[in-house]
PDB file of C-alpha atoms in Angstrom:
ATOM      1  CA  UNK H 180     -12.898  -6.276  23.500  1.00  0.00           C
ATOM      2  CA  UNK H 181     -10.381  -8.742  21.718  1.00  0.00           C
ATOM      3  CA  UNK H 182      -7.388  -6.874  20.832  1.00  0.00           C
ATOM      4  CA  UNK H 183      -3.524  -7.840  19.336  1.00  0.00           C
ATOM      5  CA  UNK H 184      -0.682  -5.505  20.379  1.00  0.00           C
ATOM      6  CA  UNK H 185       2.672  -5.800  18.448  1.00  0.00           C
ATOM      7  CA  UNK H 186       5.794  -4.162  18.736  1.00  0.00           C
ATOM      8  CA  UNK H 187       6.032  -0.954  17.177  1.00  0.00           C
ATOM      9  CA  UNK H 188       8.640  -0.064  13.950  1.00  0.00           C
ATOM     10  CA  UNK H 189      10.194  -0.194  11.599  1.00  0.00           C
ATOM     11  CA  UNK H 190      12.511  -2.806  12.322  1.00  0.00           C
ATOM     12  CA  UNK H 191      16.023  -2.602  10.374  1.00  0.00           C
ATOM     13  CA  UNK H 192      18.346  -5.455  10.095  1.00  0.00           C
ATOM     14  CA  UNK H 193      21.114  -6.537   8.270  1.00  0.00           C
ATOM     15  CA  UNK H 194      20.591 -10.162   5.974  1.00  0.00           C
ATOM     16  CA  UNK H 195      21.355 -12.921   7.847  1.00  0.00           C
ATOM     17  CA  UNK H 196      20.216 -11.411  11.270  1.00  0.00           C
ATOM     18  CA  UNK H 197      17.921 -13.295  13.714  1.00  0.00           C
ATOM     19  CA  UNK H 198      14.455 -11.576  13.796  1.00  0.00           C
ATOM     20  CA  UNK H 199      11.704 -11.433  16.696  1.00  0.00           C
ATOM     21  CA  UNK H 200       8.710  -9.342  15.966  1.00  0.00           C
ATOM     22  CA  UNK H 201       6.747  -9.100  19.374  1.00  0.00           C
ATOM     23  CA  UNK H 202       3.354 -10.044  19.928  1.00  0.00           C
ATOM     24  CA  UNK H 203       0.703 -10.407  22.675  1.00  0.00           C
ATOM     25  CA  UNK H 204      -3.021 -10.830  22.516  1.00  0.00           C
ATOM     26  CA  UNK H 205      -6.137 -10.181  24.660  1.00  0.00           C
ATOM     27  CA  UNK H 206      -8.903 -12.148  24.139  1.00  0.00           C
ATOM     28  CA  UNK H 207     -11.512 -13.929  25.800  1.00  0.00           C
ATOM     29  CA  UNK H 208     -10.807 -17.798  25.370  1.00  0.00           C
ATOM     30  CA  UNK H 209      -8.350 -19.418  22.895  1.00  0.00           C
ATOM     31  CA  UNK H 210      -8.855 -17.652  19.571  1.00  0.00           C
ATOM     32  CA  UNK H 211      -7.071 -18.763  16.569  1.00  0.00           C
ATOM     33  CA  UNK H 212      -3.547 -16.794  16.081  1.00  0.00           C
ATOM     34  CA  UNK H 213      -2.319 -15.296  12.844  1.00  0.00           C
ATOM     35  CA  UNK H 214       0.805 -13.624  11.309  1.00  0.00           C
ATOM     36  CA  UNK H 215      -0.046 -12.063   7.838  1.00  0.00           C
ATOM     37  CA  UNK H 216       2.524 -10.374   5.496  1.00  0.00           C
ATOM     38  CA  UNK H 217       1.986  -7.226   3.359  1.00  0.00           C
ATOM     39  CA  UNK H 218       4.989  -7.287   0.920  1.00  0.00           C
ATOM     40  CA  UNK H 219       5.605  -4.038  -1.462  1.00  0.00           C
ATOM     41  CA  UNK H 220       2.735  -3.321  -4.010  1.00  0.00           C
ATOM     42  CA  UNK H 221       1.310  -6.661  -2.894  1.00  0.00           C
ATOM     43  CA  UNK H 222      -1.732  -7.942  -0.972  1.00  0.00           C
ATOM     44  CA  UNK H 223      -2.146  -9.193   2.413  1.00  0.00           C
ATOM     45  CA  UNK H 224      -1.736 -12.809   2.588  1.00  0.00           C
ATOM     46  CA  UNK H 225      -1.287 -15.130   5.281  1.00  0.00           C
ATOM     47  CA  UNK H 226       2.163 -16.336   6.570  1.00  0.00           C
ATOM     48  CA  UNK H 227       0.946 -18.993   9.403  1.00  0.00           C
ATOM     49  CA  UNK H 228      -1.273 -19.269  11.897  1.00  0.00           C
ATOM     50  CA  UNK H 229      -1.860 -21.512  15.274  1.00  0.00           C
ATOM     51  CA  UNK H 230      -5.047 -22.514  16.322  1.00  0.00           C
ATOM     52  CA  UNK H 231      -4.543 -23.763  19.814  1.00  0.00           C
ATOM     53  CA  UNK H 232      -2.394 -23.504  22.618  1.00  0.00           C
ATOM     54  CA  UNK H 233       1.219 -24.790  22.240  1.00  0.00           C
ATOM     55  CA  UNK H 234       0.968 -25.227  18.441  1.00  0.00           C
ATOM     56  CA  UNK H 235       3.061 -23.912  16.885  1.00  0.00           C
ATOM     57  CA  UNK H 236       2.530 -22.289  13.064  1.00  0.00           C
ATOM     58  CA  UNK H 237       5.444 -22.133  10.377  1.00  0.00           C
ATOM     59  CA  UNK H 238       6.237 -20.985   6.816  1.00  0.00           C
ATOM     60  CA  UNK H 239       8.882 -19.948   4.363  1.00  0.00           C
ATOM     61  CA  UNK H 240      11.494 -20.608   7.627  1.00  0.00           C
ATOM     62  CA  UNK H 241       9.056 -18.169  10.218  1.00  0.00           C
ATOM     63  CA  UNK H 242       7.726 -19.690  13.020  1.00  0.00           C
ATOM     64  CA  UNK H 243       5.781 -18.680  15.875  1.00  0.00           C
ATOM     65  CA  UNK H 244       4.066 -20.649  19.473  1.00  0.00           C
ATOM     66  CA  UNK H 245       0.712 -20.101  20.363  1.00  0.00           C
ATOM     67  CA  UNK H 246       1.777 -19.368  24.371  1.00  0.00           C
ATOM     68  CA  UNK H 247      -1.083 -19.138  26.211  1.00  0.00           C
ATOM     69  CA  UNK H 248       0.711 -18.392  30.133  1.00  0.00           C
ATOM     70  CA  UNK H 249       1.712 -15.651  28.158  1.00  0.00           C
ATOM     71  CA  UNK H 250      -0.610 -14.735  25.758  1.00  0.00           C
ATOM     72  CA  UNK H 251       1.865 -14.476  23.447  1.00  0.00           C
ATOM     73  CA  UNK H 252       2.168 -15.153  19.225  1.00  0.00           C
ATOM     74  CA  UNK H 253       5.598 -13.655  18.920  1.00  0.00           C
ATOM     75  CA  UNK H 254       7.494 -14.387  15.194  1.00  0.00           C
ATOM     76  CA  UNK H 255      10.718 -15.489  14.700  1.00  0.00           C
ATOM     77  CA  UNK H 256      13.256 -16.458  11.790  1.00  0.00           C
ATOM     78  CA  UNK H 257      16.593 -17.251  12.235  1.00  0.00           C
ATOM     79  CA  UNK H 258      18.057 -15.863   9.387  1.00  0.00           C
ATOM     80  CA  UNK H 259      16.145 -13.393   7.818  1.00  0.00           C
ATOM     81  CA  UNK H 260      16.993 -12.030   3.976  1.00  0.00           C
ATOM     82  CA  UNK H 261      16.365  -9.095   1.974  1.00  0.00           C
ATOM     83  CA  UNK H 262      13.324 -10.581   0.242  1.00  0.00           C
ATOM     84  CA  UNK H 263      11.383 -10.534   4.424  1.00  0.00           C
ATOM     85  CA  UNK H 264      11.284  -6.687   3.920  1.00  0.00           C
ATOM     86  CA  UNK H 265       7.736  -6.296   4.466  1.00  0.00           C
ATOM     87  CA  UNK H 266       5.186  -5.047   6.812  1.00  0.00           C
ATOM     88  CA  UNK H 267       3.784  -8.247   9.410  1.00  0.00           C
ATOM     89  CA  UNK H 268       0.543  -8.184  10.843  1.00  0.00           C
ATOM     90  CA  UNK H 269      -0.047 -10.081  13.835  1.00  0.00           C
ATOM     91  CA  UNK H 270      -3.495 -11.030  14.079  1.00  0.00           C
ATOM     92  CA  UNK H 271      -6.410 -13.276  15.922  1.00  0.00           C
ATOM     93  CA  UNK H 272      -9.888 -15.003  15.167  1.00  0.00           C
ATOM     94  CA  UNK H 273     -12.994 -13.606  17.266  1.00  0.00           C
ATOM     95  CA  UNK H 274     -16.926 -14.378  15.508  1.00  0.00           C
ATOM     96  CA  UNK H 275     -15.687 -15.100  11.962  1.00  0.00           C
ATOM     97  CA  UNK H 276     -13.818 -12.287  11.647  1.00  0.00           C
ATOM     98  CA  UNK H 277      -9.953 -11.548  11.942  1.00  0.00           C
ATOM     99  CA  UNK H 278      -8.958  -8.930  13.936  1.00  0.00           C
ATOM    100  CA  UNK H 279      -5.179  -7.415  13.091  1.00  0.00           C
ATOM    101  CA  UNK H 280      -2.733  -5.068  15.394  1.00  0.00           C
ATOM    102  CA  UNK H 281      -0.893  -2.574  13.493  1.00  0.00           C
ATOM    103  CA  UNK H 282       1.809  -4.385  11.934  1.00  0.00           C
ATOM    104  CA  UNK H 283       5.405  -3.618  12.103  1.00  0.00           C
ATOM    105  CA  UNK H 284       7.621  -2.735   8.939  1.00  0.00           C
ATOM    106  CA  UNK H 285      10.329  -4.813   8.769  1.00  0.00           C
ATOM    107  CA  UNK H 286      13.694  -3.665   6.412  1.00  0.00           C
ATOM    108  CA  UNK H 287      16.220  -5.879   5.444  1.00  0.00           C
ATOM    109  CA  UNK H 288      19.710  -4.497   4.917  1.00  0.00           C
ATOM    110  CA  UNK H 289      22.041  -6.071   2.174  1.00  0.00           C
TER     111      UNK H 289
ATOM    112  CA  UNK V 261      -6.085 -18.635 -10.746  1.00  0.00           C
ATOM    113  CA  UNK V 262      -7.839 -15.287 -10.381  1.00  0.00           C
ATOM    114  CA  UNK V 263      -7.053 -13.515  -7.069  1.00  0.00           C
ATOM    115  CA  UNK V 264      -9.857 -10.656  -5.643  1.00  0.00           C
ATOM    116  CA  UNK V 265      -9.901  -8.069  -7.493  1.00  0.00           C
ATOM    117  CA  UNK V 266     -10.831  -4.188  -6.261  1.00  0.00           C
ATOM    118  CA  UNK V 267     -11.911  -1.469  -8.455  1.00  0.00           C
ATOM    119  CA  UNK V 268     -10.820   1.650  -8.596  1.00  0.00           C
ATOM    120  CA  UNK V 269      -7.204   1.157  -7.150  1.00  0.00           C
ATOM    121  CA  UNK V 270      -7.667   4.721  -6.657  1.00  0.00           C
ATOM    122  CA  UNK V 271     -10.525   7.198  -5.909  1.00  0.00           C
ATOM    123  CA  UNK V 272     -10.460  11.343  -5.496  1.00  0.00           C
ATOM    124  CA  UNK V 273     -13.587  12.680  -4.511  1.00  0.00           C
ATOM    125  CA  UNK V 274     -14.594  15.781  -3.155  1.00  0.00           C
ATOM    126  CA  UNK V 275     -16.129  16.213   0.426  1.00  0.00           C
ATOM    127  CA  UNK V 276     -19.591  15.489   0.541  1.00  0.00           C
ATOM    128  CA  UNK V 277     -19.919  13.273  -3.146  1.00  0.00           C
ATOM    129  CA  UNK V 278     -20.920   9.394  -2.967  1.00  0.00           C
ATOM    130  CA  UNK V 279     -18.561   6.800  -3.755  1.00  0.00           C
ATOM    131  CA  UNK V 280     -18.659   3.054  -4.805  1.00  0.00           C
ATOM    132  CA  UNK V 281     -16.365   0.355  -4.712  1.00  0.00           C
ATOM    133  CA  UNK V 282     -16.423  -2.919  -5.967  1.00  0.00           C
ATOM    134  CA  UNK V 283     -15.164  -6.043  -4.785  1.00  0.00           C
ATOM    135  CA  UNK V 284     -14.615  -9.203  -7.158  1.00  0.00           C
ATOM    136  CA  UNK V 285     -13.943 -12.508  -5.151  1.00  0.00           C
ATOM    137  CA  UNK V 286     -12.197 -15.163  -5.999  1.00  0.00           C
ATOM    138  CA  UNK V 287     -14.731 -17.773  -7.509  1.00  0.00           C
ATOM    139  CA  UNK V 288     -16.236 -19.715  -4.512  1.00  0.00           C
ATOM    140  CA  UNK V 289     -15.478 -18.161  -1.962  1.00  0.00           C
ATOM    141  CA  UNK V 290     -18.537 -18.081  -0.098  1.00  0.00           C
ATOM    142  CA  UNK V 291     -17.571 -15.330   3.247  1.00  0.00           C
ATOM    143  CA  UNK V 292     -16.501 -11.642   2.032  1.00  0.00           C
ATOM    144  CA  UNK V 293     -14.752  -9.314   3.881  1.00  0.00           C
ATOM    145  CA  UNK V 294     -14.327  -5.477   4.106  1.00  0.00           C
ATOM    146  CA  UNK V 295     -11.742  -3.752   6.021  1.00  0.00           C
ATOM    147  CA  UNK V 296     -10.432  -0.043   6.229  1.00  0.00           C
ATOM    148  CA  UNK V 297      -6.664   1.017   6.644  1.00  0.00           C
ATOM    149  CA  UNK V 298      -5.321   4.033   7.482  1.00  0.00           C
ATOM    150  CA  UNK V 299      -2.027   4.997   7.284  1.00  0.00           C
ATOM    151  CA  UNK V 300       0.448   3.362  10.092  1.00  0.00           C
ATOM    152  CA  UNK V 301      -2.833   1.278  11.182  1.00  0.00           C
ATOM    153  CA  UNK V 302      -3.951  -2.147  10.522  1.00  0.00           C
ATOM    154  CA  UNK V 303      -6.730  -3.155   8.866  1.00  0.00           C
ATOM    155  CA  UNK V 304      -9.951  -1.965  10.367  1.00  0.00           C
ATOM    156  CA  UNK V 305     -13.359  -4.469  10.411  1.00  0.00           C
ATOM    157  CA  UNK V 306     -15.961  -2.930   8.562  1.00  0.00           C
ATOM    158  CA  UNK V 307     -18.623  -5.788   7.212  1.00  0.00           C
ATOM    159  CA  UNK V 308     -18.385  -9.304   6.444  1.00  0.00           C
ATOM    160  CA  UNK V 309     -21.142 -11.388   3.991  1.00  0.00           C
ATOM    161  CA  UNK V 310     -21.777 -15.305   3.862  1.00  0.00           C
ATOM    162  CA  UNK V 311     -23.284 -15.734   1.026  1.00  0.00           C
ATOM    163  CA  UNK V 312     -25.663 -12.742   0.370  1.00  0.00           C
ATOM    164  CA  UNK V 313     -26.449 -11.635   4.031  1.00  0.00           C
ATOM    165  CA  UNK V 314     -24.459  -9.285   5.946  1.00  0.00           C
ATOM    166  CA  UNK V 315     -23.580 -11.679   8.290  1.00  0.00           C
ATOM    167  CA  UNK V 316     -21.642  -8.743  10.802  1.00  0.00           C
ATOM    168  CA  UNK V 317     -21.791  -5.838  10.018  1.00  0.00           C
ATOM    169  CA  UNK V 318     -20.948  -3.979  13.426  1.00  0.00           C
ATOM    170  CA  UNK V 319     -17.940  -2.786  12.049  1.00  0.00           C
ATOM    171  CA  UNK V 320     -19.270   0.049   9.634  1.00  0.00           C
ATOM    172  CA  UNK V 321     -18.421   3.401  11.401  1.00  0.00           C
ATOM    173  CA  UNK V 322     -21.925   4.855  11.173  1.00  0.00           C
ATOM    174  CA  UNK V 323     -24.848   4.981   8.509  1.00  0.00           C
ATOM    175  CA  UNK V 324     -22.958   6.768   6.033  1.00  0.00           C
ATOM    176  CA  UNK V 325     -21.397   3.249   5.044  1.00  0.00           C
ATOM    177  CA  UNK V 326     -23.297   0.353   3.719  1.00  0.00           C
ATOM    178  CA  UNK V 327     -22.588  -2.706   1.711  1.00  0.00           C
ATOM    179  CA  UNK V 328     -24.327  -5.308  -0.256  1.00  0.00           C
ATOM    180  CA  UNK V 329     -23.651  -8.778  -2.567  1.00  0.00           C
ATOM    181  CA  UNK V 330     -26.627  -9.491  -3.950  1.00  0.00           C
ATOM    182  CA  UNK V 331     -26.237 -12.091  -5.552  1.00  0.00           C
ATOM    183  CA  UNK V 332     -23.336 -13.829  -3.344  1.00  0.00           C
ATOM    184  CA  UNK V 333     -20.479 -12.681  -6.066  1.00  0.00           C
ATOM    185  CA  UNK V 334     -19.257  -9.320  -6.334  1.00  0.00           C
ATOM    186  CA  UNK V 335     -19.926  -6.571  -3.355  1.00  0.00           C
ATOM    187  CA  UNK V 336     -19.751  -2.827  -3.462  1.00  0.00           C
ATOM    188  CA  UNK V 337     -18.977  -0.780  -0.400  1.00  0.00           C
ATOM    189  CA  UNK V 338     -20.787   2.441  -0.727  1.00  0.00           C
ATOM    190  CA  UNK V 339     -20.248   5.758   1.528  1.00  0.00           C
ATOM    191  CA  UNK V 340     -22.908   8.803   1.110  1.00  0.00           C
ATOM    192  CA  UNK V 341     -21.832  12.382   1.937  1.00  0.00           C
ATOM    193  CA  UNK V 342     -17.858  11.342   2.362  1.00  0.00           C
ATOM    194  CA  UNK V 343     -15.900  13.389   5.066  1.00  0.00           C
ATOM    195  CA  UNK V 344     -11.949  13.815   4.424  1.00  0.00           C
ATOM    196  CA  UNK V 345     -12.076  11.229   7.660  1.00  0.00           C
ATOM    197  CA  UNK V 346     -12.847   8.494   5.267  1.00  0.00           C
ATOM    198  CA  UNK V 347     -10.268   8.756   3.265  1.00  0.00           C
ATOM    199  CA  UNK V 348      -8.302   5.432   3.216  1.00  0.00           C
ATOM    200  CA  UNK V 349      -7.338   1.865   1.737  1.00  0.00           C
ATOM    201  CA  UNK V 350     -10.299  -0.021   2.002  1.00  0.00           C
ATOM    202  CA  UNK V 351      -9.163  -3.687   1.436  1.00  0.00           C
ATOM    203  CA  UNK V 352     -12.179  -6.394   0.474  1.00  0.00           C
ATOM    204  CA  UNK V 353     -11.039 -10.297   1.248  1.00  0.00           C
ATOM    205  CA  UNK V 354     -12.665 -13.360   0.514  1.00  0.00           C
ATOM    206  CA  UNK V 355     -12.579 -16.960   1.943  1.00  0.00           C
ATOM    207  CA  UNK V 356     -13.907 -20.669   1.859  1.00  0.00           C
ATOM    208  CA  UNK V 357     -14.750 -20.259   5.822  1.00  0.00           C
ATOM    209  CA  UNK V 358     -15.500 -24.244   5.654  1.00  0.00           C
ATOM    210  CA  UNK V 359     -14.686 -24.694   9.409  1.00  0.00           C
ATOM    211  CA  UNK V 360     -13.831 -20.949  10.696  1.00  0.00           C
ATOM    212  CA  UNK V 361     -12.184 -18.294   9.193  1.00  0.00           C
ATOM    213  CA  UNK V 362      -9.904 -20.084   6.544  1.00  0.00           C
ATOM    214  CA  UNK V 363      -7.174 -17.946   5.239  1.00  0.00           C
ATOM    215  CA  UNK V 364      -8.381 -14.611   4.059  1.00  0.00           C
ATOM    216  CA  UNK V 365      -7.663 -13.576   0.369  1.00  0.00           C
ATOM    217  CA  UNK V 366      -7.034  -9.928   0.426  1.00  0.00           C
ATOM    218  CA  UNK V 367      -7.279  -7.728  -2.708  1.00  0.00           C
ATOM    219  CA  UNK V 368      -4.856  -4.881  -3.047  1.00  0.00           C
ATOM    220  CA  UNK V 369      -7.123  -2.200  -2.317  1.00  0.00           C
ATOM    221  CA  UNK V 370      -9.002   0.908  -3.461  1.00  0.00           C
ATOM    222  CA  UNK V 371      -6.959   4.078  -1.881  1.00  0.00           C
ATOM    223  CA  UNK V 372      -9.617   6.890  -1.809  1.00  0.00           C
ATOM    224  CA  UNK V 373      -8.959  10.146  -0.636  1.00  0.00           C
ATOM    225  CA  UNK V 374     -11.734  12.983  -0.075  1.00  0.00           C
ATOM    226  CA  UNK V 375     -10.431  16.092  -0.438  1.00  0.00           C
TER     227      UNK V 375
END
C-alpha cells in the first residue's frame, strides 16, 4: 500500500543552520504531497503541500519539490531558527484520506 | 475562530472498561477525521465521516472500535473492552474537502492510557 518514509531523528542544529529533512514516498500514481508541523503543546497543522509533479509547496521560508524521478518531497529552509523546533510530518493524499510517516523532531540550538 | 476541540485531553481507564471520546469540529467542516498516535509514530488512520456516513472506515483496528456523527457535528470514538494496546493520542481533524482533502484541522488530542 501507499506509504511515506522520512528520515529518522531528532535532528539538532544550531540557529541559522541550513535544514533538509528527508523524504520519499510510495504510491501508486501522483498523490498530493504534504509536510505538516506539530509544534510543542500544539496541534498538527499544515506547513505546505504540492499537488503535482514539479510544484513546488512553500511557507514561513520552508520549501519543498514534488520530484517524481525520485519520488521524493524532501523539506528544506535555509536558515532555520529556534522557533522551527518542532516535530515535521511528511505526508501524502490516497482516497480522501492523508496518510503521514513518522515525523522527525527537529531541535534548534540558540 | 473556534479550532476542533477534543474532550478529555486525558483518559485513565482500567483494562477491560469502555471509553468515549468526543470530537467538536470546527463549524462547517463537512469531512471528519480520526487518527491514533503512538509514541515515536505518526498518526495512524482510523475512520473518516462526510457528513454523517462513515465514509472509510478501514482503518479501525478491529470491532472493538467504532465511531459515529449523527448528526454531521460532533463525533465520538468509542472502544469496548480496552486492552493496554490502545492506549494512545487519538487525534480527531476536520476539513472543508471541497475538491480533495483540503488542509486537515487537527485537535490536540485525547491521551488515554489503559492501565
Amino acid at each position: 500500500g501507499d506509504s511515506v518514509t522520512q528520515m529518522e531523528g531528532p535532528v539538532t542544529l544550531s540557529e541559522e543552520a541550513f535544514l533538509t529533512i528527508n523524504c520519499t514516498y510510495t504510491a501508486t500514481g501522483y498523490p498530493s504531497l504534504f509536510w505538516y508541523v506539530q509544534y510543542p503543546g500544539e496541534g498538527l497543522q499544515l506547513l505546505l503541500k504540492a499537488t503535482k509533479a514539479d510544484d513546488k509547496g512553500s511557507n514561513k521560508g520552508f520549501e519543498a519539490t514534488y520530484r517524481k524521478e525520485t519520488t521524493s518531497f524532501h523539506l528544506e529552509k535555509g536558515s532555520v531558527q529556534v522557533s522551527d523546533s518542532a516535530v515535521y510530518f511528511c505526508a501524502l493524499e490516497r482516497d480522501d484520506k492523508i496518510i503521514f510517516g513518522k515525523g522527525t523532531r527537529l531541535h534548534i540550538l540558540p | 475562530g473556534a479550532g476542533v476541540s477534543q474532550t478529555p485531553s486525558n483518559k485513565v481507564t482500567e483494562k477491560g472498561k469502555y471509553v468515549e471520546l468526543r470530537c467538536d469540529p470546527i463549524s462547517g467542516h463537512t469531512a471528519l477525521y480520526w487518527y491514533r498516535q503512538s509514541l515515536g509514530q505518526g498518526p495512524e488512520f482510523l475512520i473518516y465521516f462526510q457528513g454523517t456516513g462513515a465514509a472509510d472506515d478501514s482503518g479501525l483496528p478491529n470491532d472493538r472500535f467504532f465511531a459515529v456523527r449523527p448528526e454531521g457535528s460532533v463525533s465520538t470514538l468509542k472502544i469496548q473492552r480496552t486492552e493496554r494496546g490502545d492506549s494512545a493520542v487519538y487525534l480527531c481533524a476536520s476539513s472543508l474537502n471541497e475538491q480533495g482533502v483540503s488542509p486537515l484541522h487537527f485537535g490536540n488530542g485525547t491521551r488515554l492510557t489503559v492501565t
